Tab-separated table of N, CA and C in Angstrom:
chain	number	residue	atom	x	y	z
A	1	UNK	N	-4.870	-112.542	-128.797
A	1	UNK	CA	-4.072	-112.956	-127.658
A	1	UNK	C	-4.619	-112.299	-126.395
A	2	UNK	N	-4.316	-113.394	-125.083
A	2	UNK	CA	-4.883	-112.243	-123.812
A	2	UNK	C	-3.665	-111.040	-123.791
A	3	UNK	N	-4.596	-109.993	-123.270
A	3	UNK	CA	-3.447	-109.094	-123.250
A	3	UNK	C	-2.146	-109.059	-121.947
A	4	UNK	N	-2.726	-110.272	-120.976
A	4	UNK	CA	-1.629	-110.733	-119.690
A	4	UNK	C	-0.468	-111.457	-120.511
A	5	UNK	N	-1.050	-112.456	-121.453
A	5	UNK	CA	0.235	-112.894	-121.848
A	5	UNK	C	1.360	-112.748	-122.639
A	6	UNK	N	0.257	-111.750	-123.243
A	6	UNK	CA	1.283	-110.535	-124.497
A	6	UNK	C	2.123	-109.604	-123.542
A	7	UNK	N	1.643	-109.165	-122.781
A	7	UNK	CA	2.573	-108.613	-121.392
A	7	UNK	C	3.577	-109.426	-120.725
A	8	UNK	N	3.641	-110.269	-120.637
A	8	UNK	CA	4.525	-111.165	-120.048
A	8	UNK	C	5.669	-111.875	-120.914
A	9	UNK	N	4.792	-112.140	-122.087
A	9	UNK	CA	6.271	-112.277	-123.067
A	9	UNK	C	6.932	-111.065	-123.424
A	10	UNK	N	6.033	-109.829	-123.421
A	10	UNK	CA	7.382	-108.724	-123.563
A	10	UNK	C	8.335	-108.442	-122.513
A	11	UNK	N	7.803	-108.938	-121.060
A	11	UNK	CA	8.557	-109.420	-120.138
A	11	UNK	C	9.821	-110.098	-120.321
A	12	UNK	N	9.437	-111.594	-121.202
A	12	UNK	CA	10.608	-112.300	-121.200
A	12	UNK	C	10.550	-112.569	-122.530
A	13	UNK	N	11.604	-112.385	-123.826
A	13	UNK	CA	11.173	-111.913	-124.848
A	13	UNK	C	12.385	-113.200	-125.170
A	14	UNK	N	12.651	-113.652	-124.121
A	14	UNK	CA	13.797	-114.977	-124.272
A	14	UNK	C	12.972	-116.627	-124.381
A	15	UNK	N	11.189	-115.907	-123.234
A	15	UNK	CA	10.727	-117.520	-123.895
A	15	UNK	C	9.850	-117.350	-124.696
A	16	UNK	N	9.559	-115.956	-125.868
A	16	UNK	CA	8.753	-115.722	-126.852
A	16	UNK	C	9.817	-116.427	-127.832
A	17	UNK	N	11.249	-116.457	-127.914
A	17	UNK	CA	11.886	-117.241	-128.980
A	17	UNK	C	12.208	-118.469	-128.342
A	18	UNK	N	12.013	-119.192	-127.387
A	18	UNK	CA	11.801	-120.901	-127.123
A	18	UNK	C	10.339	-121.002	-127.778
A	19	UNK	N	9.518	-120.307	-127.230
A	19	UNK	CA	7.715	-120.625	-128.152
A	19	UNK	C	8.006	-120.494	-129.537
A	20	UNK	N	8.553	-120.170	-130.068
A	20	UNK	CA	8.570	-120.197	-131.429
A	20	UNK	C	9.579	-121.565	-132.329
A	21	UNK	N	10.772	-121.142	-131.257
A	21	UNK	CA	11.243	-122.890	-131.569
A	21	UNK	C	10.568	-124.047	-131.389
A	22	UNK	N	9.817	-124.005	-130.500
A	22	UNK	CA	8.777	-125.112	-129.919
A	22	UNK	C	8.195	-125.620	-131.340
A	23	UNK	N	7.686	-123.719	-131.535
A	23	UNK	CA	6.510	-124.241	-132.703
A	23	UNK	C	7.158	-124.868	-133.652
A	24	UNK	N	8.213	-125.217	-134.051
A	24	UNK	CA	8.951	-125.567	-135.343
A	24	UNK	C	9.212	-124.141	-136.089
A	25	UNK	N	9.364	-122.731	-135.592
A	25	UNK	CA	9.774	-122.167	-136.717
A	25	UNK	C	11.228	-121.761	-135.922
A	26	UNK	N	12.560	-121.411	-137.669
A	26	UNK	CA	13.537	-121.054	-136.632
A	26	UNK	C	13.149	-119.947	-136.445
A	27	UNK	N	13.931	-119.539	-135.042
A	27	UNK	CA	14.148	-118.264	-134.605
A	27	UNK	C	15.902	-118.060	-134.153
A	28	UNK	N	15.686	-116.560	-133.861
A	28	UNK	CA	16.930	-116.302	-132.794
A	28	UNK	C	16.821	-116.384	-131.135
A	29	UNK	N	18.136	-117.116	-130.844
A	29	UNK	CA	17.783	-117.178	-129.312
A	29	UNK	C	18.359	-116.175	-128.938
A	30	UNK	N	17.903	-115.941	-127.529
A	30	UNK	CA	17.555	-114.772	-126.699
A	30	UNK	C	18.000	-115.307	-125.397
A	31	UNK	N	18.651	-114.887	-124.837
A	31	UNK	CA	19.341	-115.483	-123.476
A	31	UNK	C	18.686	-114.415	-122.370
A	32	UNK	N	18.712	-114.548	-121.193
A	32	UNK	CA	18.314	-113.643	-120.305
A	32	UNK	C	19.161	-113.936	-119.168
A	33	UNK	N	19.700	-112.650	-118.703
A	33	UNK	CA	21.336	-112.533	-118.005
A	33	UNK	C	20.036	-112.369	-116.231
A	34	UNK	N	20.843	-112.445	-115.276
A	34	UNK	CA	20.919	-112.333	-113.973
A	34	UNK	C	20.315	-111.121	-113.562
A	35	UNK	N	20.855	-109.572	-114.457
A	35	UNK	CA	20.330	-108.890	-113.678
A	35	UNK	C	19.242	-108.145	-114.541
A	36	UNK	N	18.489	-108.955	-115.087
A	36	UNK	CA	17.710	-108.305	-115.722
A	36	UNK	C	17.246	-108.209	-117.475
A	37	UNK	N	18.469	-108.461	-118.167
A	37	UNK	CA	18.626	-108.265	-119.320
A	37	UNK	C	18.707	-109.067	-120.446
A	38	UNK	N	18.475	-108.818	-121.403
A	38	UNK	CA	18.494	-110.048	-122.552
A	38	UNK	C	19.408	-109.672	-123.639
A	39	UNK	N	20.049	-110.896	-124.148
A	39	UNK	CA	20.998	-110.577	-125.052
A	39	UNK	C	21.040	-111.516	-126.298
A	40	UNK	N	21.242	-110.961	-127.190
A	40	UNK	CA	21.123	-111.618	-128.785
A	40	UNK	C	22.856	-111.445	-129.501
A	41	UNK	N	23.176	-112.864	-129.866
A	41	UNK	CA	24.255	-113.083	-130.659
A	41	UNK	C	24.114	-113.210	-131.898
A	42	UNK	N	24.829	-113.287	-132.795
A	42	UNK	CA	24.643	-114.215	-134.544
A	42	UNK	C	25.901	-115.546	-134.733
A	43	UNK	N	26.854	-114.661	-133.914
A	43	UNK	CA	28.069	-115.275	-133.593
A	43	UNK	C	28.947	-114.557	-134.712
A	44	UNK	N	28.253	-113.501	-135.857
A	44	UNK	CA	29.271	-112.880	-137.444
A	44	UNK	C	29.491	-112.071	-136.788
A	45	UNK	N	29.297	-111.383	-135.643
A	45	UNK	CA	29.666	-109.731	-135.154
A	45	UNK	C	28.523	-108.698	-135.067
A	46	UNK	N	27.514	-109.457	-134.821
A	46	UNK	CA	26.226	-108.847	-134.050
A	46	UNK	C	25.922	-109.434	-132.676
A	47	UNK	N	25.790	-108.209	-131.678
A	47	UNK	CA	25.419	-108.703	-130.580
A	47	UNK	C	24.638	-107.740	-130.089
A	48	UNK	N	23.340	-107.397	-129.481
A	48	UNK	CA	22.675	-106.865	-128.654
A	48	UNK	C	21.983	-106.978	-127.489
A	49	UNK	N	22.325	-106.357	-126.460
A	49	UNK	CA	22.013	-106.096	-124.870
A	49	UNK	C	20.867	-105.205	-124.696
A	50	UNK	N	19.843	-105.711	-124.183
A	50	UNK	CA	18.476	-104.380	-123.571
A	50	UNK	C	17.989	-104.963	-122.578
A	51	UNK	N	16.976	-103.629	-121.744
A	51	UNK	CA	16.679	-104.193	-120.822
A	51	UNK	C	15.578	-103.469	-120.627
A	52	UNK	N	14.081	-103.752	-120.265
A	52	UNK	CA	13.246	-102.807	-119.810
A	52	UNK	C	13.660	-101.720	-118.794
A	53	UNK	N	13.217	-99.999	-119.273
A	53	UNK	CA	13.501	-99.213	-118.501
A	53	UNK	C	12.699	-98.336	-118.346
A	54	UNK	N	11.460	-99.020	-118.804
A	54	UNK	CA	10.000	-98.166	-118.169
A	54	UNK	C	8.411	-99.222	-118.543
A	55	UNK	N	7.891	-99.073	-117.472
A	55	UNK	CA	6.605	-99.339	-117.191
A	55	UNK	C	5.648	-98.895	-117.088
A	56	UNK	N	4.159	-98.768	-118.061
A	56	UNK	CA	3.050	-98.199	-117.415
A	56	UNK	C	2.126	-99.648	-117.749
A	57	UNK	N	0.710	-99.370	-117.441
A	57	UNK	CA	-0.246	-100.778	-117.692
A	57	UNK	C	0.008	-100.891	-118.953
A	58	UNK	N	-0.156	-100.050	-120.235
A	58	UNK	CA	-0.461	-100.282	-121.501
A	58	UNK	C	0.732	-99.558	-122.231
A	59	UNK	N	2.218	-99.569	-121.793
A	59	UNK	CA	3.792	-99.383	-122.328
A	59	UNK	C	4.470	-99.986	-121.607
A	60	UNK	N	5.806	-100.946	-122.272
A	60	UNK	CA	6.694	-101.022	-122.261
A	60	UNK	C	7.957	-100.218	-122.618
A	61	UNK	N	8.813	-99.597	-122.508
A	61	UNK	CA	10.537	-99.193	-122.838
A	61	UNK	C	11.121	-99.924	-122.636
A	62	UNK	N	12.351	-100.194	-123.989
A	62	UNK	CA	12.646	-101.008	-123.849
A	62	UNK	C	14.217	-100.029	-124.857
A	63	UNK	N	15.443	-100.060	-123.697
A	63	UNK	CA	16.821	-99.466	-124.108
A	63	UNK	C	17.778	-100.586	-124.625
A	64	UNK	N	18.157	-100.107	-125.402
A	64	UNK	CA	19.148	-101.553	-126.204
A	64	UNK	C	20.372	-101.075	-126.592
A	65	UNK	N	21.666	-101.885	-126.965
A	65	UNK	CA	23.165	-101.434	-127.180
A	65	UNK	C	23.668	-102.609	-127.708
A	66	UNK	N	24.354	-102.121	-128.842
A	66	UNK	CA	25.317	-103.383	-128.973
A	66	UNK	C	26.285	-103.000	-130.467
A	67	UNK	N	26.307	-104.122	-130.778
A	67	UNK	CA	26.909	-103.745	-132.484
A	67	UNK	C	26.249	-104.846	-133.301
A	68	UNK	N	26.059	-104.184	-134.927
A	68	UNK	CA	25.194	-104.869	-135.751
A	68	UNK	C	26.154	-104.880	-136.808
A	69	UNK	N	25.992	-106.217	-137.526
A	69	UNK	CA	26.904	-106.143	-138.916
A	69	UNK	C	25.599	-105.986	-139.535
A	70	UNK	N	25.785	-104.741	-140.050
A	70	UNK	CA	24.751	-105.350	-141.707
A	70	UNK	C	24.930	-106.286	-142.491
A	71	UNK	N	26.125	-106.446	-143.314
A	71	UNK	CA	26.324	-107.173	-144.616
A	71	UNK	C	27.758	-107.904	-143.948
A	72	UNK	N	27.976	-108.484	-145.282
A	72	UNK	CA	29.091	-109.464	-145.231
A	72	UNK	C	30.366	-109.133	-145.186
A	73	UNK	N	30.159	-107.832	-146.121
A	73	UNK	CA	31.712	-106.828	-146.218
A	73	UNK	C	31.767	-105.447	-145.552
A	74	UNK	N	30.662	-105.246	-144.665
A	74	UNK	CA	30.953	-104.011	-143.829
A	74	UNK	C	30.981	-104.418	-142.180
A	75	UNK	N	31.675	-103.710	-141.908
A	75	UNK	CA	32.533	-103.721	-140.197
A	75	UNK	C	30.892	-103.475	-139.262
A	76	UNK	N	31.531	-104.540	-138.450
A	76	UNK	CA	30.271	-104.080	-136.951
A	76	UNK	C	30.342	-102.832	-136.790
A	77	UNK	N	29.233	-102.022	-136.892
A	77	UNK	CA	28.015	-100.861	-136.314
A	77	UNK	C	27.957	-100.677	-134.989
A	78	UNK	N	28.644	-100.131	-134.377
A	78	UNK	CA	28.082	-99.593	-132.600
A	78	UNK	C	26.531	-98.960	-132.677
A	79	UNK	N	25.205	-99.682	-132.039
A	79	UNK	CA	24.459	-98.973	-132.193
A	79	UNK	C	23.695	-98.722	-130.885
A	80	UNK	N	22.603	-98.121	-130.982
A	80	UNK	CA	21.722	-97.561	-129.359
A	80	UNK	C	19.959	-97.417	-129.802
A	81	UNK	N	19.460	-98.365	-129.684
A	81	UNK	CA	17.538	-97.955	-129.386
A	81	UNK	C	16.833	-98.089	-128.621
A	82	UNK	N	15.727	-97.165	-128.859
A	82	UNK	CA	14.525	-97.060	-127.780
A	82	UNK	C	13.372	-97.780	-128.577
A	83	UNK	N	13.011	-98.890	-127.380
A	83	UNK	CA	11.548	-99.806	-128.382
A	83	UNK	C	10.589	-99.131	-127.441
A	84	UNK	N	9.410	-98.625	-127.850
A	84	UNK	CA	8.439	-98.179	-127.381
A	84	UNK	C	7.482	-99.037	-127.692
A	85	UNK	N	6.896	-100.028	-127.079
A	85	UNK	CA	5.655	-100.493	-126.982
A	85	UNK	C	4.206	-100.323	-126.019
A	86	UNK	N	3.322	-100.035	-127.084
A	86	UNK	CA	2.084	-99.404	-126.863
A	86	UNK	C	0.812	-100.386	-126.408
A	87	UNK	N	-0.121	-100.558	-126.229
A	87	UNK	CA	-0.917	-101.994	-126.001
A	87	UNK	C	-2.160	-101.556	-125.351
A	88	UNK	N	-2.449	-100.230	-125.933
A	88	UNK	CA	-3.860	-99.492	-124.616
A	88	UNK	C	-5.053	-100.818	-124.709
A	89	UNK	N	-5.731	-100.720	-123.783
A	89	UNK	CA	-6.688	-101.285	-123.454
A	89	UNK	C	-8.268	-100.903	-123.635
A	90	UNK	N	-9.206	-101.571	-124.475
A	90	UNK	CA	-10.483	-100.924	-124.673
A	90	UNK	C	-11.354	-101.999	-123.722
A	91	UNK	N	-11.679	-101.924	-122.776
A	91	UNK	CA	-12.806	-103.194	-121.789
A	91	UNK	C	-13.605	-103.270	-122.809
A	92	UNK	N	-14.353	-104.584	-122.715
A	92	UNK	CA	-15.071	-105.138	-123.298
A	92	UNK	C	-16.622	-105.098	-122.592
A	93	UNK	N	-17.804	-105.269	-122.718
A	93	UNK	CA	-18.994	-105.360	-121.792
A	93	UNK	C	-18.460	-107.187	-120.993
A	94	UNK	N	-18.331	-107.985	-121.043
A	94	UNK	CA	-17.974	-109.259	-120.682
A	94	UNK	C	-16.882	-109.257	-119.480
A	95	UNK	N	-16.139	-108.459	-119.820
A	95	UNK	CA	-14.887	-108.326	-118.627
A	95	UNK	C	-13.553	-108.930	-119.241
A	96	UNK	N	-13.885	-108.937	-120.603
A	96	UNK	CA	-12.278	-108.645	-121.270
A	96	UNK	C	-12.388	-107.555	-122.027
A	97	UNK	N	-10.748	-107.178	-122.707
A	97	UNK	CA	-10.657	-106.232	-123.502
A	97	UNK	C	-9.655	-106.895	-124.536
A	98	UNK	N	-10.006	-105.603	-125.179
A	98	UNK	CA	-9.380	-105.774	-127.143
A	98	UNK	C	-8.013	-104.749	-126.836
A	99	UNK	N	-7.125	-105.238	-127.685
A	99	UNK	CA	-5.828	-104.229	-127.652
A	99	UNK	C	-4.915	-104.516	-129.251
A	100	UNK	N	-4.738	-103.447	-129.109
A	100	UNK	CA	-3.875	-103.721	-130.442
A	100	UNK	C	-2.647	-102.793	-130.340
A	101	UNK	N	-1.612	-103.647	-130.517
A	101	UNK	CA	0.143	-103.256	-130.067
A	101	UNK	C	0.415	-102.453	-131.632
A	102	UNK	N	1.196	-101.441	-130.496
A	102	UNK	CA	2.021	-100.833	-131.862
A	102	UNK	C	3.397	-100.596	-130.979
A	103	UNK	N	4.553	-100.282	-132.338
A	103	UNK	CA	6.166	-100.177	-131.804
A	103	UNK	C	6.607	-99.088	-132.312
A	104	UNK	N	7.147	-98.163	-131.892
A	104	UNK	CA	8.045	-97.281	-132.070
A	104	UNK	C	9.801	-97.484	-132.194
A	105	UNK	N	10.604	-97.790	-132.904
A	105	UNK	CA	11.716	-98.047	-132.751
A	105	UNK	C	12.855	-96.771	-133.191
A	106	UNK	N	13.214	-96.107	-131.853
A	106	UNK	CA	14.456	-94.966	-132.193
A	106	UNK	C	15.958	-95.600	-132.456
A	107	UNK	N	16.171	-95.332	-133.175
A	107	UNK	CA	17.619	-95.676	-133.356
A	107	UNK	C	18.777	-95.084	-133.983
A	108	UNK	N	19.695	-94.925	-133.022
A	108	UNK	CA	20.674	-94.178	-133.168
A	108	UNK	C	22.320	-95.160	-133.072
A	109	UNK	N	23.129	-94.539	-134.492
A	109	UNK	CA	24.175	-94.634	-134.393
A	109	UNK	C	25.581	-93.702	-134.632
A	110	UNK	N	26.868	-93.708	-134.740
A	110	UNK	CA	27.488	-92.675	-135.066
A	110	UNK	C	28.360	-93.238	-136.884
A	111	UNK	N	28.280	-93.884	-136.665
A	111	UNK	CA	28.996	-94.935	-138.015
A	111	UNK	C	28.364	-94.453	-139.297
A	112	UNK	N	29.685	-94.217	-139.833
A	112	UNK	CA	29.363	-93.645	-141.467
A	112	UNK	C	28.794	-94.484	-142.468
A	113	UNK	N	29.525	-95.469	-142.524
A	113	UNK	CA	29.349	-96.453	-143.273
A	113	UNK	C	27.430	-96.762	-143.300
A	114	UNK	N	26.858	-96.657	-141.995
A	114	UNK	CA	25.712	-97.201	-141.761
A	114	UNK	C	25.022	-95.672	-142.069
A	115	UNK	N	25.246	-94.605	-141.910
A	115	UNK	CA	24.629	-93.740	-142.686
A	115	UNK	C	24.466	-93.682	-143.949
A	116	UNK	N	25.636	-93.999	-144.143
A	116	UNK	CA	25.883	-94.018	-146.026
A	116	UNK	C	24.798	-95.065	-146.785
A	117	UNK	N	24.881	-96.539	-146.223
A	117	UNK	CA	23.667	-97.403	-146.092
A	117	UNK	C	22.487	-97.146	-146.207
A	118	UNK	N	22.199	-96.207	-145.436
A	118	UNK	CA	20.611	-95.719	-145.537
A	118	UNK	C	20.243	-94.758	-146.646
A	119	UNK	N	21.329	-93.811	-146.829
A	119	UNK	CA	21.357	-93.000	-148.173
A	119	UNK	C	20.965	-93.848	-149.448
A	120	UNK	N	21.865	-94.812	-149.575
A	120	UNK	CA	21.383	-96.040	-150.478
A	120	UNK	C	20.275	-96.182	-151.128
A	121	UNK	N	20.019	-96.555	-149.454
A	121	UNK	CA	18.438	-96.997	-149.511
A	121	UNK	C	17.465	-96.238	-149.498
A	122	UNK	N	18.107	-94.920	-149.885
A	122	UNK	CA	17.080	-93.741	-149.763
A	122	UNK	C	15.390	-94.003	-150.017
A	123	UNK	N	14.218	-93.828	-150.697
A	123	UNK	CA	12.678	-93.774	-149.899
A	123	UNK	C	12.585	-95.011	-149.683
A	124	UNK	N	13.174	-96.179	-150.058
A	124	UNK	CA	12.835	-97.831	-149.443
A	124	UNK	C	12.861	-97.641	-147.923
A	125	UNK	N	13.682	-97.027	-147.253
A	125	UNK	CA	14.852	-96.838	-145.389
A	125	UNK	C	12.938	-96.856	-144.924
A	126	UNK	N	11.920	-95.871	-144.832
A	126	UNK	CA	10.858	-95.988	-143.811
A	126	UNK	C	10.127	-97.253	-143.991
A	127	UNK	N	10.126	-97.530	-145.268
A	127	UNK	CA	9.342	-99.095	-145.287
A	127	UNK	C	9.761	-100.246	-145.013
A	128	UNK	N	11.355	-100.104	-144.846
A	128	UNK	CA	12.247	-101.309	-144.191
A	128	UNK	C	12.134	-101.498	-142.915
A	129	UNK	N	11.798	-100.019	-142.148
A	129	UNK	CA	11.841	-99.747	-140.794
A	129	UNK	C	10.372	-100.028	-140.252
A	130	UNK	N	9.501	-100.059	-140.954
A	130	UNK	CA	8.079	-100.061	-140.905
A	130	UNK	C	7.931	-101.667	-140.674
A	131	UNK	N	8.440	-102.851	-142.086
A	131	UNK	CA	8.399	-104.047	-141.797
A	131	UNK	C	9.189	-104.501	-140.729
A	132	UNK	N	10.466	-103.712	-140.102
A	132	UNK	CA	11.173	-104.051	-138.937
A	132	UNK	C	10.183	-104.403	-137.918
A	133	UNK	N	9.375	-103.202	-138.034
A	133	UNK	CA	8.400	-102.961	-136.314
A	133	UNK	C	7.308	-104.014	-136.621
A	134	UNK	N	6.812	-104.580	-137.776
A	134	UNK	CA	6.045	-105.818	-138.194
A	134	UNK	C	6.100	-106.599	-137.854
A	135	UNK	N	7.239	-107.306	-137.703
A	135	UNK	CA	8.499	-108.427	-137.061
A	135	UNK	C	8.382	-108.206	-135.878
A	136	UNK	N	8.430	-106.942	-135.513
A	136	UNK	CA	9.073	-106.770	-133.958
A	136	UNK	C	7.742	-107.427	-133.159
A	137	UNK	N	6.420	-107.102	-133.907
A	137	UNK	CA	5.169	-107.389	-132.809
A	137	UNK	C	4.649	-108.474	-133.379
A	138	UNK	N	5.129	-109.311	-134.264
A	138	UNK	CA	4.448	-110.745	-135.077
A	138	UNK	C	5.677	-111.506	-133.743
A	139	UNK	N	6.564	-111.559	-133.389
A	139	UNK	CA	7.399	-111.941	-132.550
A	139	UNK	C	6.612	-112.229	-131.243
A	140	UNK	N	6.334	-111.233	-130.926
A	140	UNK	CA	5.538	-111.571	-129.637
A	140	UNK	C	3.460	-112.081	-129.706
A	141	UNK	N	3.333	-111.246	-130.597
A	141	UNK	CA	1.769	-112.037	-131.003
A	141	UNK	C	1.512	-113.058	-131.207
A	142	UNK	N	2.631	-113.797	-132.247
A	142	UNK	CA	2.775	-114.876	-132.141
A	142	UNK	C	2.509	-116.534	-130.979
A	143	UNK	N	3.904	-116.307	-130.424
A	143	UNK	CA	2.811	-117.419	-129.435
A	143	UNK	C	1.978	-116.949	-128.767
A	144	UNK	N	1.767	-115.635	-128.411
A	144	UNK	CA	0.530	-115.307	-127.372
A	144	UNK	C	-0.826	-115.598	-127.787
A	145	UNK	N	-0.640	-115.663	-129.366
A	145	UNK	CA	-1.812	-115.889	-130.287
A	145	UNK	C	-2.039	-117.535	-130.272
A	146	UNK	N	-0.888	-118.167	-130.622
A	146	UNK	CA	-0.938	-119.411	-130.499
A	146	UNK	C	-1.526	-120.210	-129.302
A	147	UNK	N	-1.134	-119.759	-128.139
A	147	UNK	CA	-1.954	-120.185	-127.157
A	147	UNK	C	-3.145	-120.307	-127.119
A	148	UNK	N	-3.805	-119.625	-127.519
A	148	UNK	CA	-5.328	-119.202	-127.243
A	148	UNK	C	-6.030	-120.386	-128.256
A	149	UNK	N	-5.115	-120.927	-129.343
A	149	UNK	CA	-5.493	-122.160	-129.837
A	149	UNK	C	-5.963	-123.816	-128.948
C-alpha cells in the first residue's frame, strides 16, 4: 500500500469500513461525528467512541471509550484504550518507501466479570490480543492494498 493512503484511512477509519463494504466483505460501520470522532455500535450493548490524540509522520494515537458486551450472558463492560500505531518509513533509492505497520493496543477496564474472563482464558488472553492487533491492521491494509490493484 502507499504509505499516504494507509495514513489517511487511519485518518478516517469510517471510509476504511465503506471500502470494505464496497469490496463485498461484511464489515462494521463506523460513523464519524462533527467534532472529530468515530463511533462503533452492534446495537447488543457495545458501543465505542475514539478519536485521534496524537500525531507524528510515522504514529498515530488513537484514545477510545465505551462499553463492550463480550458474550450473550454477561453485562456491558465500561472500557478505555490506547491504539498506538507505528508505520516508520525506510526511502527507497526511486523516491518511494517501504513501511510496515505495527499496533500496540492498551486496554483498560474496572469490571470483574471481564477480569475474571481473562483468567479463563488464562495463556490463550496474549494470542487473542495478538490476533486482535492482526485485525486491527488487515482493516486498514486492506483497501489501501486493494487500491494499488
Amino acid at each position: 500500500a502507499h504509505p499516504k493512503v494507509y495514513d489517511w484511512l487511519l485518518d478516517h477509519p469510517d471510509r476504511a469500513s465503506l471500502a470494505w463494504r464496497r469490496m463485498g466483505v461484511p464489515c462494521v460501520g463506523i460513523d464519524a461525528t462533527a467534532d472529530g470522532r468515530f463511533e462503533w455500535a452492534d446495537g447488543k450493548g457495545s458501543a465505542v467512541a475514539w478519536r485521534a490524540v496524537g500525531r507524528t509522520p510515522d504514529r498515530v494515537v488513537w484514545y477510545a471509550a465505551g462499553t463492550v458486551k463480550p458474550g450473550l450472558l454477561m453485562p456491558p463492560v465500561p472500557v478505555k484504550a490506547v491504539a498506538v500505531f507505528d508505520a516508520p518509513r525506510t526511502p527507497e533509492g526511486d523516491g518511494t518507501a517501504t513501511f510496515a505497520p505495527t499496533v500496540r493496543v492498551y486496554f483498560q477496564t474496572d469490571n470483574r466479570a471481564a477480569v475474571a474472563a481473562l483468567r479463563v482464558a488464562g495463556p490463550a488472553a496474549p494470542r487473542m490480543a495478538d490476533q486482535g492487533a492482526e485485525q486491527l491492521l488487515l482493516f486498514f491494509r486492506g483497501p489501501a492494498g486493494y487500491l494499488l490493484e
